[in-house]
Each structure stands twice: as C-alpha cells, then as structure tokens.
XYZ file of C-alpha atoms in Angstrom:
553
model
C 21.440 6.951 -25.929
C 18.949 9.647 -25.787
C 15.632 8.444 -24.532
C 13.366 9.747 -27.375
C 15.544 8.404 -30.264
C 13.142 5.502 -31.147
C 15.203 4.961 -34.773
C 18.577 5.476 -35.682
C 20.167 6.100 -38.896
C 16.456 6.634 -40.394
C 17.015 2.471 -40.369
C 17.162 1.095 -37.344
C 14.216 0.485 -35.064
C 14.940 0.112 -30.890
C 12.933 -2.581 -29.653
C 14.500 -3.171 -26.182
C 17.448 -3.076 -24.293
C 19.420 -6.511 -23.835
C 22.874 -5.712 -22.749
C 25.205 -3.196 -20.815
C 28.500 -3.054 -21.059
C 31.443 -0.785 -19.461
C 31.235 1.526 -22.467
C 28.467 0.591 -24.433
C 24.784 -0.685 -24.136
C 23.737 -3.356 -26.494
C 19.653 -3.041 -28.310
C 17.379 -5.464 -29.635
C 16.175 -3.262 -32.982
C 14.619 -4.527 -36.256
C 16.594 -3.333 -39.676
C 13.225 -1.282 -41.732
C 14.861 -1.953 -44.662
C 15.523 -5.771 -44.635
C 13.300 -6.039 -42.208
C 15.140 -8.554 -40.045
C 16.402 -8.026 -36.004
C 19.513 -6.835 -35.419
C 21.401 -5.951 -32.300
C 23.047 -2.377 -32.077
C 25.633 -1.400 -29.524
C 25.657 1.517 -28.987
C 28.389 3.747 -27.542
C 27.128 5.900 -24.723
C 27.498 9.621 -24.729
C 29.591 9.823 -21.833
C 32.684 7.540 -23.305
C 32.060 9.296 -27.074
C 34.616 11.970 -25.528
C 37.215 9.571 -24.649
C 39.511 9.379 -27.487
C 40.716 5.582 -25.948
C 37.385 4.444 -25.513
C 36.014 5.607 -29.218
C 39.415 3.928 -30.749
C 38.369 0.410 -28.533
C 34.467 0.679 -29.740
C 35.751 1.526 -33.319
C 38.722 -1.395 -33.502
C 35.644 -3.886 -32.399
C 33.619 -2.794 -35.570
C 37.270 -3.337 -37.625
C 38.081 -6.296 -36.225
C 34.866 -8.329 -36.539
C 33.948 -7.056 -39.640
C 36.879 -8.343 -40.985
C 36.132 -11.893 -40.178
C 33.070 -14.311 -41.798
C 33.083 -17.693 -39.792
C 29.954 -19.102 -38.124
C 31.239 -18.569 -35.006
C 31.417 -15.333 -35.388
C 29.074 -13.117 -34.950
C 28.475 -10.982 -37.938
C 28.733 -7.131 -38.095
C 26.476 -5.432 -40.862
C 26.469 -1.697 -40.057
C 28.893 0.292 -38.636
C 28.381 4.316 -38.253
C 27.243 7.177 -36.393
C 24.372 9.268 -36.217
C 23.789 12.304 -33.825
C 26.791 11.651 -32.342
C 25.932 8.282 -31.249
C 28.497 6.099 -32.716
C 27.091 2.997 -33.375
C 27.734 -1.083 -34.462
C 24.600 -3.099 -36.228
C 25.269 -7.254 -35.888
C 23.479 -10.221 -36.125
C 21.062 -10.838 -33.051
C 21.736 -14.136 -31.270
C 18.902 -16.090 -29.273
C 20.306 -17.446 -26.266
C 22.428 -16.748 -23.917
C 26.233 -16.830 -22.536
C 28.559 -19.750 -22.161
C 28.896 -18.022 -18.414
C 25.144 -18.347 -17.842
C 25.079 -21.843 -19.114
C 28.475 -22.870 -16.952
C 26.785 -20.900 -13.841
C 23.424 -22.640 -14.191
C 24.758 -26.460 -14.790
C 27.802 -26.367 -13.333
C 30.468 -28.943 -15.046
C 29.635 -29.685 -18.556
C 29.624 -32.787 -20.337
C 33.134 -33.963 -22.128
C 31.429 -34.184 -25.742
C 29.834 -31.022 -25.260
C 32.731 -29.166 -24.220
C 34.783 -30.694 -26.716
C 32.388 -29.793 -29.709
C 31.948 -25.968 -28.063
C 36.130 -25.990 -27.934
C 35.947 -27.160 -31.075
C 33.696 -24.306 -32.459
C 35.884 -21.346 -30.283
C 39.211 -22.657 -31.530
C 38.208 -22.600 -35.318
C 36.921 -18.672 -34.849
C 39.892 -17.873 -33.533
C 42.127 -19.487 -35.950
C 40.560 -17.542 -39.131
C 41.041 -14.514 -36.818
C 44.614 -15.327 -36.112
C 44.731 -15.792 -39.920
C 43.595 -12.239 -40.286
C 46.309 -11.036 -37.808
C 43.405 -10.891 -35.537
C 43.945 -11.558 -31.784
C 41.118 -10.829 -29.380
C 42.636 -11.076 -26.276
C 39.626 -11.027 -24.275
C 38.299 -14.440 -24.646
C 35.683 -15.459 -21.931
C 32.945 -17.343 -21.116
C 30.928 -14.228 -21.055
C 31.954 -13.021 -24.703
C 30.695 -16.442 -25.638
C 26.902 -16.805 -27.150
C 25.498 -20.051 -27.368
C 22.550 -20.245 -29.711
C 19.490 -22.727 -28.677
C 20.918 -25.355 -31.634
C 24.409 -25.394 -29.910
C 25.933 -22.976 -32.237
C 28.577 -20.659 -30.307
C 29.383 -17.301 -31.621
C 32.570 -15.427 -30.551
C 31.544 -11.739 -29.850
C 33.322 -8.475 -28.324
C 36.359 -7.427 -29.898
C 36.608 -4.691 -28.246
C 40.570 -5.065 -27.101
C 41.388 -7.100 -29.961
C 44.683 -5.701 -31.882
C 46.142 -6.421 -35.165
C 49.332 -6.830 -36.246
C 50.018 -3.437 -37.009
C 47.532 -1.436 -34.607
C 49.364 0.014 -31.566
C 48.437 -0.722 -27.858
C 45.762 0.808 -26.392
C 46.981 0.357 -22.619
C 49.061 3.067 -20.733
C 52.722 1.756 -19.338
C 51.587 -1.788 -20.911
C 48.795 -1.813 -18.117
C 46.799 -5.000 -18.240
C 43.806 -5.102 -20.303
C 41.503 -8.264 -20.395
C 39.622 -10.297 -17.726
C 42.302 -11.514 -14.971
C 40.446 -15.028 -14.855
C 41.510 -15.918 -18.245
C 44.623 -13.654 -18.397
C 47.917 -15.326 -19.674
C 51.383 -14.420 -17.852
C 52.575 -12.448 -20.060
C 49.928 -9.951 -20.575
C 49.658 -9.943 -16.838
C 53.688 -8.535 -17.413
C 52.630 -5.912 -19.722
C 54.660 -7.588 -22.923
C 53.579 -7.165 -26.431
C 50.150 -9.446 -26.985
C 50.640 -12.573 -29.566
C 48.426 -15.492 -30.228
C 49.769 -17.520 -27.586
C 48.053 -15.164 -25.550
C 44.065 -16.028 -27.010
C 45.526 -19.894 -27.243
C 46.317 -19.592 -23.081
C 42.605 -18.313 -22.931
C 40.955 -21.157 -24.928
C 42.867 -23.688 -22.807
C 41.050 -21.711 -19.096
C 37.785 -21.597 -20.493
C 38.354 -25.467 -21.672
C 39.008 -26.088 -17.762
C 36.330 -24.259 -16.746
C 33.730 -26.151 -18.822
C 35.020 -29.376 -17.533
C 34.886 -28.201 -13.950
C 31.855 -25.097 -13.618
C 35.149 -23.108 -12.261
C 37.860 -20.992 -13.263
C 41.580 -22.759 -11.832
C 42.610 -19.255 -10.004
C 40.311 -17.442 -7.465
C 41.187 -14.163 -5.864
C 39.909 -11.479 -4.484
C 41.175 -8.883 -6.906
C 42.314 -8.705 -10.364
C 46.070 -8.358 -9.022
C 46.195 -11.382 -6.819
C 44.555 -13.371 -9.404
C 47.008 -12.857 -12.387
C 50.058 -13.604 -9.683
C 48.243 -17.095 -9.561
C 48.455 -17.313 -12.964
C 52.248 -16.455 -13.083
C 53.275 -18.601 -9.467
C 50.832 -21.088 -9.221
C 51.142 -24.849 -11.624
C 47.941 -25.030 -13.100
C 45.617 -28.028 -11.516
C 45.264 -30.902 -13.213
C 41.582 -31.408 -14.320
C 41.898 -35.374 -13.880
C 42.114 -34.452 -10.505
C 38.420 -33.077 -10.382
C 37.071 -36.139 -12.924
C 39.489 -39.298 -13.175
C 37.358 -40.313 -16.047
C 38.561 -37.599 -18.357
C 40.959 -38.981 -20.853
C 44.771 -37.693 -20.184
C 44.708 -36.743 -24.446
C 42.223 -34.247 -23.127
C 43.982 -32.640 -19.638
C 46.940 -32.707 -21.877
C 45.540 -30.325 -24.180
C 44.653 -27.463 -21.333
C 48.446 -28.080 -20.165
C 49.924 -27.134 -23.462
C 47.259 -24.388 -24.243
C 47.972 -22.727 -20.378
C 51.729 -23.229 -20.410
C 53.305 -20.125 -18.672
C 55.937 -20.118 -21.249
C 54.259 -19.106 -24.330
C 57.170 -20.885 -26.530
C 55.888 -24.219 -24.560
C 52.247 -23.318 -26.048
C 50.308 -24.168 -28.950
C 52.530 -22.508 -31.781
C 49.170 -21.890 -33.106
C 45.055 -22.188 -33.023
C 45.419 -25.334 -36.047
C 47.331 -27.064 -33.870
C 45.416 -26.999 -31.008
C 42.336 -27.693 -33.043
C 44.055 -30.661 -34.404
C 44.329 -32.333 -31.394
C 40.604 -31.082 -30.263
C 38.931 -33.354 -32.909
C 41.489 -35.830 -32.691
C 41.711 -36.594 -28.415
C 39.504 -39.032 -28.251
C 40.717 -41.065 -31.075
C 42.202 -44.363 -29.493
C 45.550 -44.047 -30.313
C 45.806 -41.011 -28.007
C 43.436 -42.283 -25.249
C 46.503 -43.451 -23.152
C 49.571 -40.705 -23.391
C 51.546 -39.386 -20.645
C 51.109 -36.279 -19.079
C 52.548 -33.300 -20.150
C 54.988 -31.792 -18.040
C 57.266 -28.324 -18.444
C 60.293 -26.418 -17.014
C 58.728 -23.337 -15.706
C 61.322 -21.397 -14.275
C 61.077 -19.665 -10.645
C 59.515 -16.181 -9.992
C 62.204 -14.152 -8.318
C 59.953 -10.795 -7.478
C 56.204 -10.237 -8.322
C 56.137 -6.184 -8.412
C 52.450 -4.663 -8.285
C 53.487 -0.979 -7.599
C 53.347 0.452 -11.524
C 49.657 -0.417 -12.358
C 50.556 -3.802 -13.641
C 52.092 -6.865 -12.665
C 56.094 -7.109 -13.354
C 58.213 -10.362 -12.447
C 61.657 -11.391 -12.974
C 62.652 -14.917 -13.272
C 65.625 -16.184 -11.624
C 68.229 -18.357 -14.085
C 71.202 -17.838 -12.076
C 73.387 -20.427 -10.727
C 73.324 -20.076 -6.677
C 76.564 -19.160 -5.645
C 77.680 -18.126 -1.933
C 78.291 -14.430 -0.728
C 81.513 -13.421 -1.308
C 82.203 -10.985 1.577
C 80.920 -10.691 5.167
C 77.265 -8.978 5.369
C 76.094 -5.899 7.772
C 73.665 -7.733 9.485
C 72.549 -4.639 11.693
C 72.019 -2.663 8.236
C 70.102 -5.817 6.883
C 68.113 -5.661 9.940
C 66.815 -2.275 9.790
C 66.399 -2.151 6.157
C 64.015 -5.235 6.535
C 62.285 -3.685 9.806
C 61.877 -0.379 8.055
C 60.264 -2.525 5.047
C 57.967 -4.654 7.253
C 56.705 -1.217 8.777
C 55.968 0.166 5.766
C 54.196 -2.566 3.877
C 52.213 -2.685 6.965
C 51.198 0.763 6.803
C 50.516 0.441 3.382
C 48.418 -2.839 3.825
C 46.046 -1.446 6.424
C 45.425 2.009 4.405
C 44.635 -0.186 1.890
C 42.255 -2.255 4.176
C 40.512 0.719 5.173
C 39.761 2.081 2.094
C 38.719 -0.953 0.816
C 41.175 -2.058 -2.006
C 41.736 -5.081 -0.450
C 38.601 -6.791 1.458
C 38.541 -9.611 3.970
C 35.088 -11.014 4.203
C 33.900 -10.791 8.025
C 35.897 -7.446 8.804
C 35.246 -4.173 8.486
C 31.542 -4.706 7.274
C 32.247 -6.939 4.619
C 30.809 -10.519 3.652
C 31.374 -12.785 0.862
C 28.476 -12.868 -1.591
C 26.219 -16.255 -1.368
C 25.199 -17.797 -4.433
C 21.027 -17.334 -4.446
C 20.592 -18.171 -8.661
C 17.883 -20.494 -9.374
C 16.381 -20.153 -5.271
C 12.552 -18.944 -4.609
C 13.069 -15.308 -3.534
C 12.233 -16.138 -0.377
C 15.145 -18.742 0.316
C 16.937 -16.181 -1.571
C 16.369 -13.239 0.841
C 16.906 -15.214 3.787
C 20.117 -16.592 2.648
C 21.107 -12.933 2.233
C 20.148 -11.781 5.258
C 22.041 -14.554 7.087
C 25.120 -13.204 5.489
C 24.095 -9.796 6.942
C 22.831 -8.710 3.511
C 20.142 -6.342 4.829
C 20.075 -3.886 1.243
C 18.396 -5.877 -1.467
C 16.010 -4.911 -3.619
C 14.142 -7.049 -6.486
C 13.418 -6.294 -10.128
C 11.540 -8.737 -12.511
C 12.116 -10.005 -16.453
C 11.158 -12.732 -18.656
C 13.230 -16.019 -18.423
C 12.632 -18.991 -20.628
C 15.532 -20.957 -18.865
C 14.858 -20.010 -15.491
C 10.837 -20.876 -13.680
C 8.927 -17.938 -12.176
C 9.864 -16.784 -8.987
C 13.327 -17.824 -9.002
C 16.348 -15.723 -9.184
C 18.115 -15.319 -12.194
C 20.816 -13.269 -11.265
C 22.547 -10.529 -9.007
C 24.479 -7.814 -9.844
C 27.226 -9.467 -7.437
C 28.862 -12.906 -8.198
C 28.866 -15.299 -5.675
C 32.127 -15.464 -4.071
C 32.793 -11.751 -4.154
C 33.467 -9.802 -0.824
C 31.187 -6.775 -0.946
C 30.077 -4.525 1.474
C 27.019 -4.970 3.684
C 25.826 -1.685 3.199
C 25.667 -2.122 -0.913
C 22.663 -2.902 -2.227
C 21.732 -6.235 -3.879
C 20.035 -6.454 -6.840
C 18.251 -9.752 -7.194
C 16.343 -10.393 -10.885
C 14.077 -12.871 -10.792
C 12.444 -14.873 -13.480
C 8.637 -13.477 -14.210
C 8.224 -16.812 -16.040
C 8.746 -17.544 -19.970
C 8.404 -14.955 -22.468
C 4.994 -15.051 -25.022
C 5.694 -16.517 -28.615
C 4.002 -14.173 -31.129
C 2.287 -16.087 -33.699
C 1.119 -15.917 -37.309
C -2.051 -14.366 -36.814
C -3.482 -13.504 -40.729
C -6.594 -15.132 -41.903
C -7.445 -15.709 -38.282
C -10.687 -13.283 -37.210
C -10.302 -10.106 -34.999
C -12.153 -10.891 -32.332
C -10.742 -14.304 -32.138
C -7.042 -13.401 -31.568
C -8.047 -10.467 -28.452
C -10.016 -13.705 -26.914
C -6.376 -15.670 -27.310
C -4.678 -12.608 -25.743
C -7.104 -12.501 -22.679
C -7.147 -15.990 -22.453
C -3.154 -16.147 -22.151
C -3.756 -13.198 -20.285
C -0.989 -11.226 -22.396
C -1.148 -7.836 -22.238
C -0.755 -6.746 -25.701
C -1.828 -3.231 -27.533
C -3.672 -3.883 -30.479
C -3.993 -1.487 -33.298
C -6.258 -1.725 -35.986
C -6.197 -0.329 -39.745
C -9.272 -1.396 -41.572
C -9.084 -2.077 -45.470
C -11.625 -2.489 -48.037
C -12.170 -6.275 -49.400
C -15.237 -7.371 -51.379
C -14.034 -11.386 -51.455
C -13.173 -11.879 -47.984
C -15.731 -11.644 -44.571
C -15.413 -8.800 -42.244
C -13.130 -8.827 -39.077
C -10.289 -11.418 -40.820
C -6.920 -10.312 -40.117
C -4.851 -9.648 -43.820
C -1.757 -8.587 -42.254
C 0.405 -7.946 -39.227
C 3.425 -5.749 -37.945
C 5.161 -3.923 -35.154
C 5.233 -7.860 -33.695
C 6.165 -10.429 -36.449
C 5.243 -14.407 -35.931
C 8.775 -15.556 -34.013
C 9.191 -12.988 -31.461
C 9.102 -12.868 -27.678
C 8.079 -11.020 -25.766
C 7.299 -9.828 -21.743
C 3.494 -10.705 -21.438
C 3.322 -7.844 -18.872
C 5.094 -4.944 -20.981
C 2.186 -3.982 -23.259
C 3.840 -4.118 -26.725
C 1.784 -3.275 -29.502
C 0.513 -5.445 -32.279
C -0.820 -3.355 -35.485
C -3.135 -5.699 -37.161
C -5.265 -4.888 -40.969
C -8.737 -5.921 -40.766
C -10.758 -6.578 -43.733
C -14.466 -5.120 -44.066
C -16.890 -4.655 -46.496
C -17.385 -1.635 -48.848
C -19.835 0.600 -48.229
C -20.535 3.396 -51.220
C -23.135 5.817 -52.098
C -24.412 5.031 -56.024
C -22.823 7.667 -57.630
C -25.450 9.698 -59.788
C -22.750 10.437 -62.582
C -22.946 6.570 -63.608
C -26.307 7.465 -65.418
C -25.734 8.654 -69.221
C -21.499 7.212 -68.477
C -20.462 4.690 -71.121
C -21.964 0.869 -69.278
C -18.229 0.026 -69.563
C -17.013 2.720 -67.970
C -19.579 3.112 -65.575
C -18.424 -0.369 -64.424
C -15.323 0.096 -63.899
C -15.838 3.184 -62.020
C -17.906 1.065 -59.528
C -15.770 -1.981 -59.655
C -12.762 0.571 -58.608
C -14.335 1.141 -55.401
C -14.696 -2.758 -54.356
C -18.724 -3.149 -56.114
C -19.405 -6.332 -58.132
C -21.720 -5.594 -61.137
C -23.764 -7.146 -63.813
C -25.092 -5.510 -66.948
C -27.637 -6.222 -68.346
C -28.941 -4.087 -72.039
C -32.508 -2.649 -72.288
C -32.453 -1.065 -75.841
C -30.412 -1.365 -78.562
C -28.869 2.169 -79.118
C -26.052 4.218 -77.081
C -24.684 1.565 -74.711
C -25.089 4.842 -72.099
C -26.410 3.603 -68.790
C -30.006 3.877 -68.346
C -30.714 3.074 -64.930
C -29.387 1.093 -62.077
C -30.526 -1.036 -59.299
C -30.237 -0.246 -56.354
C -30.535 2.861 -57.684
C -27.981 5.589 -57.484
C -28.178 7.590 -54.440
C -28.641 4.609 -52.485
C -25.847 3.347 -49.915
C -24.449 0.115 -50.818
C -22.699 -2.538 -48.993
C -20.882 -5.258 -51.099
C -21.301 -8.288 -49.379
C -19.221 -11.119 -50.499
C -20.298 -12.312 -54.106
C -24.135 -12.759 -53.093
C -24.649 -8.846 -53.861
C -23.822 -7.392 -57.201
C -25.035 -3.611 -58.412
C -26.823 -4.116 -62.341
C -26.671 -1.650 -64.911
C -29.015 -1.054 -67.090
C -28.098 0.519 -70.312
C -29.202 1.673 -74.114
C-alpha cells in the first residue's frame, strides 16, 4: 500500500499495521462512518498483477462473506480503491491458536475439546455452504481473550463449482496439516478440512504437529507412509473416545473419515460422556504405498492391491544391474546438486544449523543461545506485548527446528512490555490527564480544540478522539490524542445592543455564551437604555456568578 494513503475508500482510517501475509498485509483501521475498528487486508501492489493471486484474494472475500457463524470472522467491506483491492472484517483482540500452542505447549483436554468444538461447528456451516477451506491451521486460528475462536483466511478455499486454482493439481495448503490426497493432487472434498481438524486436535493435545520434516515434500510423504501416532502414547490419561476421534478424522482413506463435520462434532461434545469413556481403538486397512513420485511439482503415489505372484520367466540380471547402477548414479548426482544449492539442508553441513527455540528468553540468553549454534547475524527490533514481559523474545522470523543458514540474519522481536489502555478521559481537567501521561511516562501527542461553555470551569475535557477509551497502544510511538477543552467566553459589549428591542438584545448576547438580567427603568419603548458593564467593555462569563443587566425603557 502506498505510504501516504492514510484513508481508503474516503472510509477507512489506517491505524497500524498488524499482519503480513504472502500476498497481502493485514491493518488495524477505524470505519469513519460507524466509527468502530476494523481490520483491512490489503492486497499489495506487486500481486494486483497476478491474475491467480487477485482470483485467491477475491475467492477469500466470497467465501467468508458468505458465511455468519461466531466463529467466523466477519467480512463487512469488500472493494477496491486506487487499485488497491481491498477486504474490511471484524478486528479480533488476541492472538493465534499457534502463538498460544507455541507459548504453553500441550493444552488442557477441556480446553482443546471446547476450541475443537468451536472449529468443527465453523466448518460445518461452511461445508453447508459448499464451502471447504482447505487451509485449516493453527495459525488461521484467532483466539479472542474470552476463549472465543474465529476461523479466518479463506484464501484457498473452493466451492463446489469454482475451479482449481493450482497448476498440474500442485499442492496448495500448509504440508503440516495436509491430507493424502491433496498431497496427490486429487480433486479437494470435505474429508480434506475434516483430516485437518483431526492434526490440529493432536497438536493441541501434544504442543506438536505428528509429522516433522525438513521440507514441505518430505513432510506430506509422512502423511501418506507413516500410521499416525497415537496421542495416548504422549498422555495415558487421555480417554481412548478422544484419540479415537483424531484416528477417524486423519484416516488416509478419506472413505474411512468423518463422512462429514456433524458427525465429527457429534462425537466432540459427546467423548467424554461415560458410555464412551472405555471403547476400543480404532484401527483401519490402509493399503501399501508402491512408489512416492516427487518429480512433477507434487507428490504422486500408487498403491499396490495386487496379489504377489512369482516371475514367470528368467530375468537379465546383468541388464537389472546396470539399470539400477545407472539409477543409483543419477539420484546421487541429483541429491548432491540439490545439497549444494540448498533445496535440501542437513543441519551441521555446508553452513547450516538448526534454528534454537529463544521465545520467552531475556535477549541476552537469547543471543548467546544463538551464537552457540553459530548464529552470528541477528539483529533485534522491539513491540508491545501484553502476553509476553519486557525484555523477552517474542518471536523470530525462523521457527525453531528449521535448518537455516548461518549467514541469514535473525530477527529476534522482543516484548517492550504491555501496551497503554486509553481511558475515558471527559469531565476530567486538562492539565490533570498530561500529569497522568508523564506520570505513566506515555508518550502521547495531545491536541487541543478549545470551545466556548458558560456552565462548565475552564480546562475540563468535553470530548475526545483520534484515541477512543478501549484502545492500546505502544507507550513509545507518540500517537495523538485530540482532546476539546472548555473555557470561558470572552466578548466585547456590542454597542448595537443600545436602542435593540431588551428581548432581542438578550438574545443576541445570550447567543454568544453571556448570562443576562433585565431589569426596566421607564415605562415606555422596552428599547435598551443602558447596560452594565457597559458596552465596549470586554466581558468574561464566568460560571453563573457573572451576568450582563440591561437596562431598558
């Protein structure tokens, strides 16, 4: 987005930047009209030329927009203006399901369940809409300071009668969460957000995803080779109704699945009830991987349902020989080009380390730890954290466990402490809120209109804007607070009032804030005679105590 846009659509007000994504960066604004905050994502100019990205930003606004569930987030604007295509939706305070899996670890059973619980209903109205995301993660999850969870990007999400957006069927999606089939390029169905749900269900129960890998590739062959672990293995006290549950949801064969979101909600509220405390476990008939090809962009298999059999005729063993020396050769050749260039990373070879987990460490213990894993590039930038205590590292733009280079520099945000709660500061005096401000040593701009008010003191605050009671904000970044200060009229006695109607004289005085009396000297005109103070004096109404008295005929 251009720098110097400051509104957009005449409407929308830019307050900060809270999010970037691979096409799009994400704004705190406030809606002028409703006066309310929003969040805007906006598409960036770069990726407006990209007919495939523009379709993806523009199926999001679709898609959600078509849905109203609470655990959804709602989109109320879509458009574009300047060429900045753009998507207004409701502003959530909190932060990911990632973060919050990342900072405790393992979370409670209870918990989970009643965040499962909340996922699985969003995505069954969306599967009712012929809605399926197909990019359900931890990080498109918000999770709202009351334990609300909203369901967000829908970026990749296709309906029933949209077309693909992938080339060849490549793989779209994040390969943590990825279910077999979409890892084999075949047509996307619900079974696919159901296989999702039942990964992010084992990763709340266990801080971890069950496949780890170094790339995308080698973790979405896990997901087609590997059984899935057994999360009683991690916690014994976890009911089997409850491991049974991720088995169905992460079945490789999709027909072995939940046949659909109300069925795996069903038995989400229903786990813990006593009559299905004690079932067996689940077990399927996944068939054998024959071949795992990688070569096309995306991951093909074939699974093997023959009968073995023996060979029929008498092999060339010498042919057989060659062929699979020839082979070895080449997948060598192919496995160390791809070593050099760095597709495929070992840590501890070729200047490349595995990325330590520093979150929540002083920056100090931070730094060192990097160092000691030859991390010598780092460099530190500072924000606001309410979760996380000053001085401590929030984040890095590496996740731990990733093999990155040495020579890359890492990017370590730490916490500048909590953010400032703006408060309702009208009827409080002037001078009163700066001394707060200094005292909480916030650095905040402070603007000042002055208005006219005969019945209230000088220096009281009668309204507030640019910063509303409820925000937060850095207490370095200098925001500015436009406050409207009362003060007392000040007016020259107009010299017109004498021979003026008394009643109109008044009100001509009373117009400009002046309290008057009348009192009559004669008995003829009613014209005004004299005044006191008299006119061409300055007066300030004070308060009540003061009034200006006509004198008239």
């Amino acid at each position: 987005m251009d720098s110097e846009i400051k509104i957009v659509a005449n409407r929308y007000e830019i307050l900060s930047l809270i999010g970037q994504g691979g096409m799009a960066d994400v704004y705190q604004a406030r809606d002028t009209i409703l006066n309310r905050v929003v969040a805007i994502k906006i598409l960036r100019d770069s990726m407006s030329e990209d007919p495939m990205t523009l379709v993806r930003f523009q199926r999001e606004a679709s898609a959600a927009s078509r849905l109203s569930h609470p655990n959804v987030v709602d989109i109320y604007d879509v458009g574009e203006y300047k060429g900045m295509h753009y998507i207004v939706m409701e502003y959530i305070r909190g932060r990911t399901l990632k973060q919050m899996i990342k900072r405790r670890g393992s979370i409670d059973l209870h918990e989970s369940l009643n965040i499962m619980i909340q996922l699985t209903s969003a995505i069954k109205d969306a599967h009712s809409h012929n809605i399926i995301h197909r990019d359900i993660k931890p990080q498109n999850v918000l999770v709202k300071d009351d334990g609300t969870v909203k369901i967000t990007d829908f970026g990749i999400a296709i309906a029933n009668d949209n077309v693909q957006l992938t080339m060849n069927n490549a793989v779209m999606g994040s390969a943590h969460y990825l279910a077999p089939e979409t890892a084999q390029g075949k047509e996307a169905t619900p079974q696919v957000d159901i296989y999702s749900l039942g990964i992010v269900f084992y990763e709340l129960l266990t801080g971890s995803v069950p496949f780890q890998g170094h790339t995308p590739t080698e973790i979405a062959v896990k997901h087609l080779r590997e059984p899935m672990p057994f999360v009683r293995d991690y916690n014994p006290e976890i009911p089997q109704s409850v491991e049974n549950i991720i088995l169905k949801a992460t079945a490789k064969n999709p027909a072995d699945r939940y046949e659909n979101a109300g069925l795996m909600l069903y038995d989400l509220e229903h786990c813990l009830d006593p009559e299905y405390m004690n079932m067996q476990r689940l077990t399927f008939d996944d068939r054998p991987i024959a071949n795992v090809d990688v070569s096309h962009g995306h991951v093909e298999v074939e699974y093997d349902d023959r009968p073995v059999s023996k060979p029929k005729k008498q092999r060339n063993w010498a042919t057989i020989l060659t062929i699979s020396i020839c082979a070895i050769i080449i997948a060598v050749i192919l496995f160390l080009m791809a070593w050099v260039t760095g597709l495929v990373r070992f840590s501890g070879m070729l200047g490349y380390e595995t990325m330590p987990d520093v979150t929540e460490m002083k920056v100090a213990d931070a730094e060192e730890k990097l160092e000691a894993s030859d991390f010598t590039h780092y460099k530190i930038k500072r924000k606001v954290s309410d979760s996380v205590k000053k001085g401590y590292v929030i984040e890095t733009n590496y996740d731990a466990g990733d093999v990155v280079s040495t020579e890359d520099t890492v990017v370590l945000t730490v916490s500048k402490g909590p953010s400032y709660l703006i408060k309702d500061y009208t009827g409080l005096y002037l001078a009163d809120v700066k001394q707060e401000f200094e005292d909480d040593d916030v650095n905040v701009k402070i603007k000042v209109k002055y208005k006219n008010a005969s019945d209230t003191n000088p220096g009281v605050i009668l309204k507030q804007s640019k910063l509303e009671a409820g925000d937060r904000i850095d207490p370095d970044a200098g925001e500015t607070i436009q406050f409207t200060v009362s003060r007392y009229p000040t007016i020259t006695i107009p010299e017109k009032i004498i021979g003026m109607d008394v009643t109109k004289a008044k009100k001509l005085l009373n117009d400009k804030g002046v309290a008057v009396v009348t009192e009559q000297v004669g008995s003829g005109s009613g014209e005004v005679l004299y005044s006191s103070p008299s006119v061409g004096s300055t007066y300030t109404q004070e308060g009540s105590d003061s009034v200006v008295t006509l004198y008239y005929d």
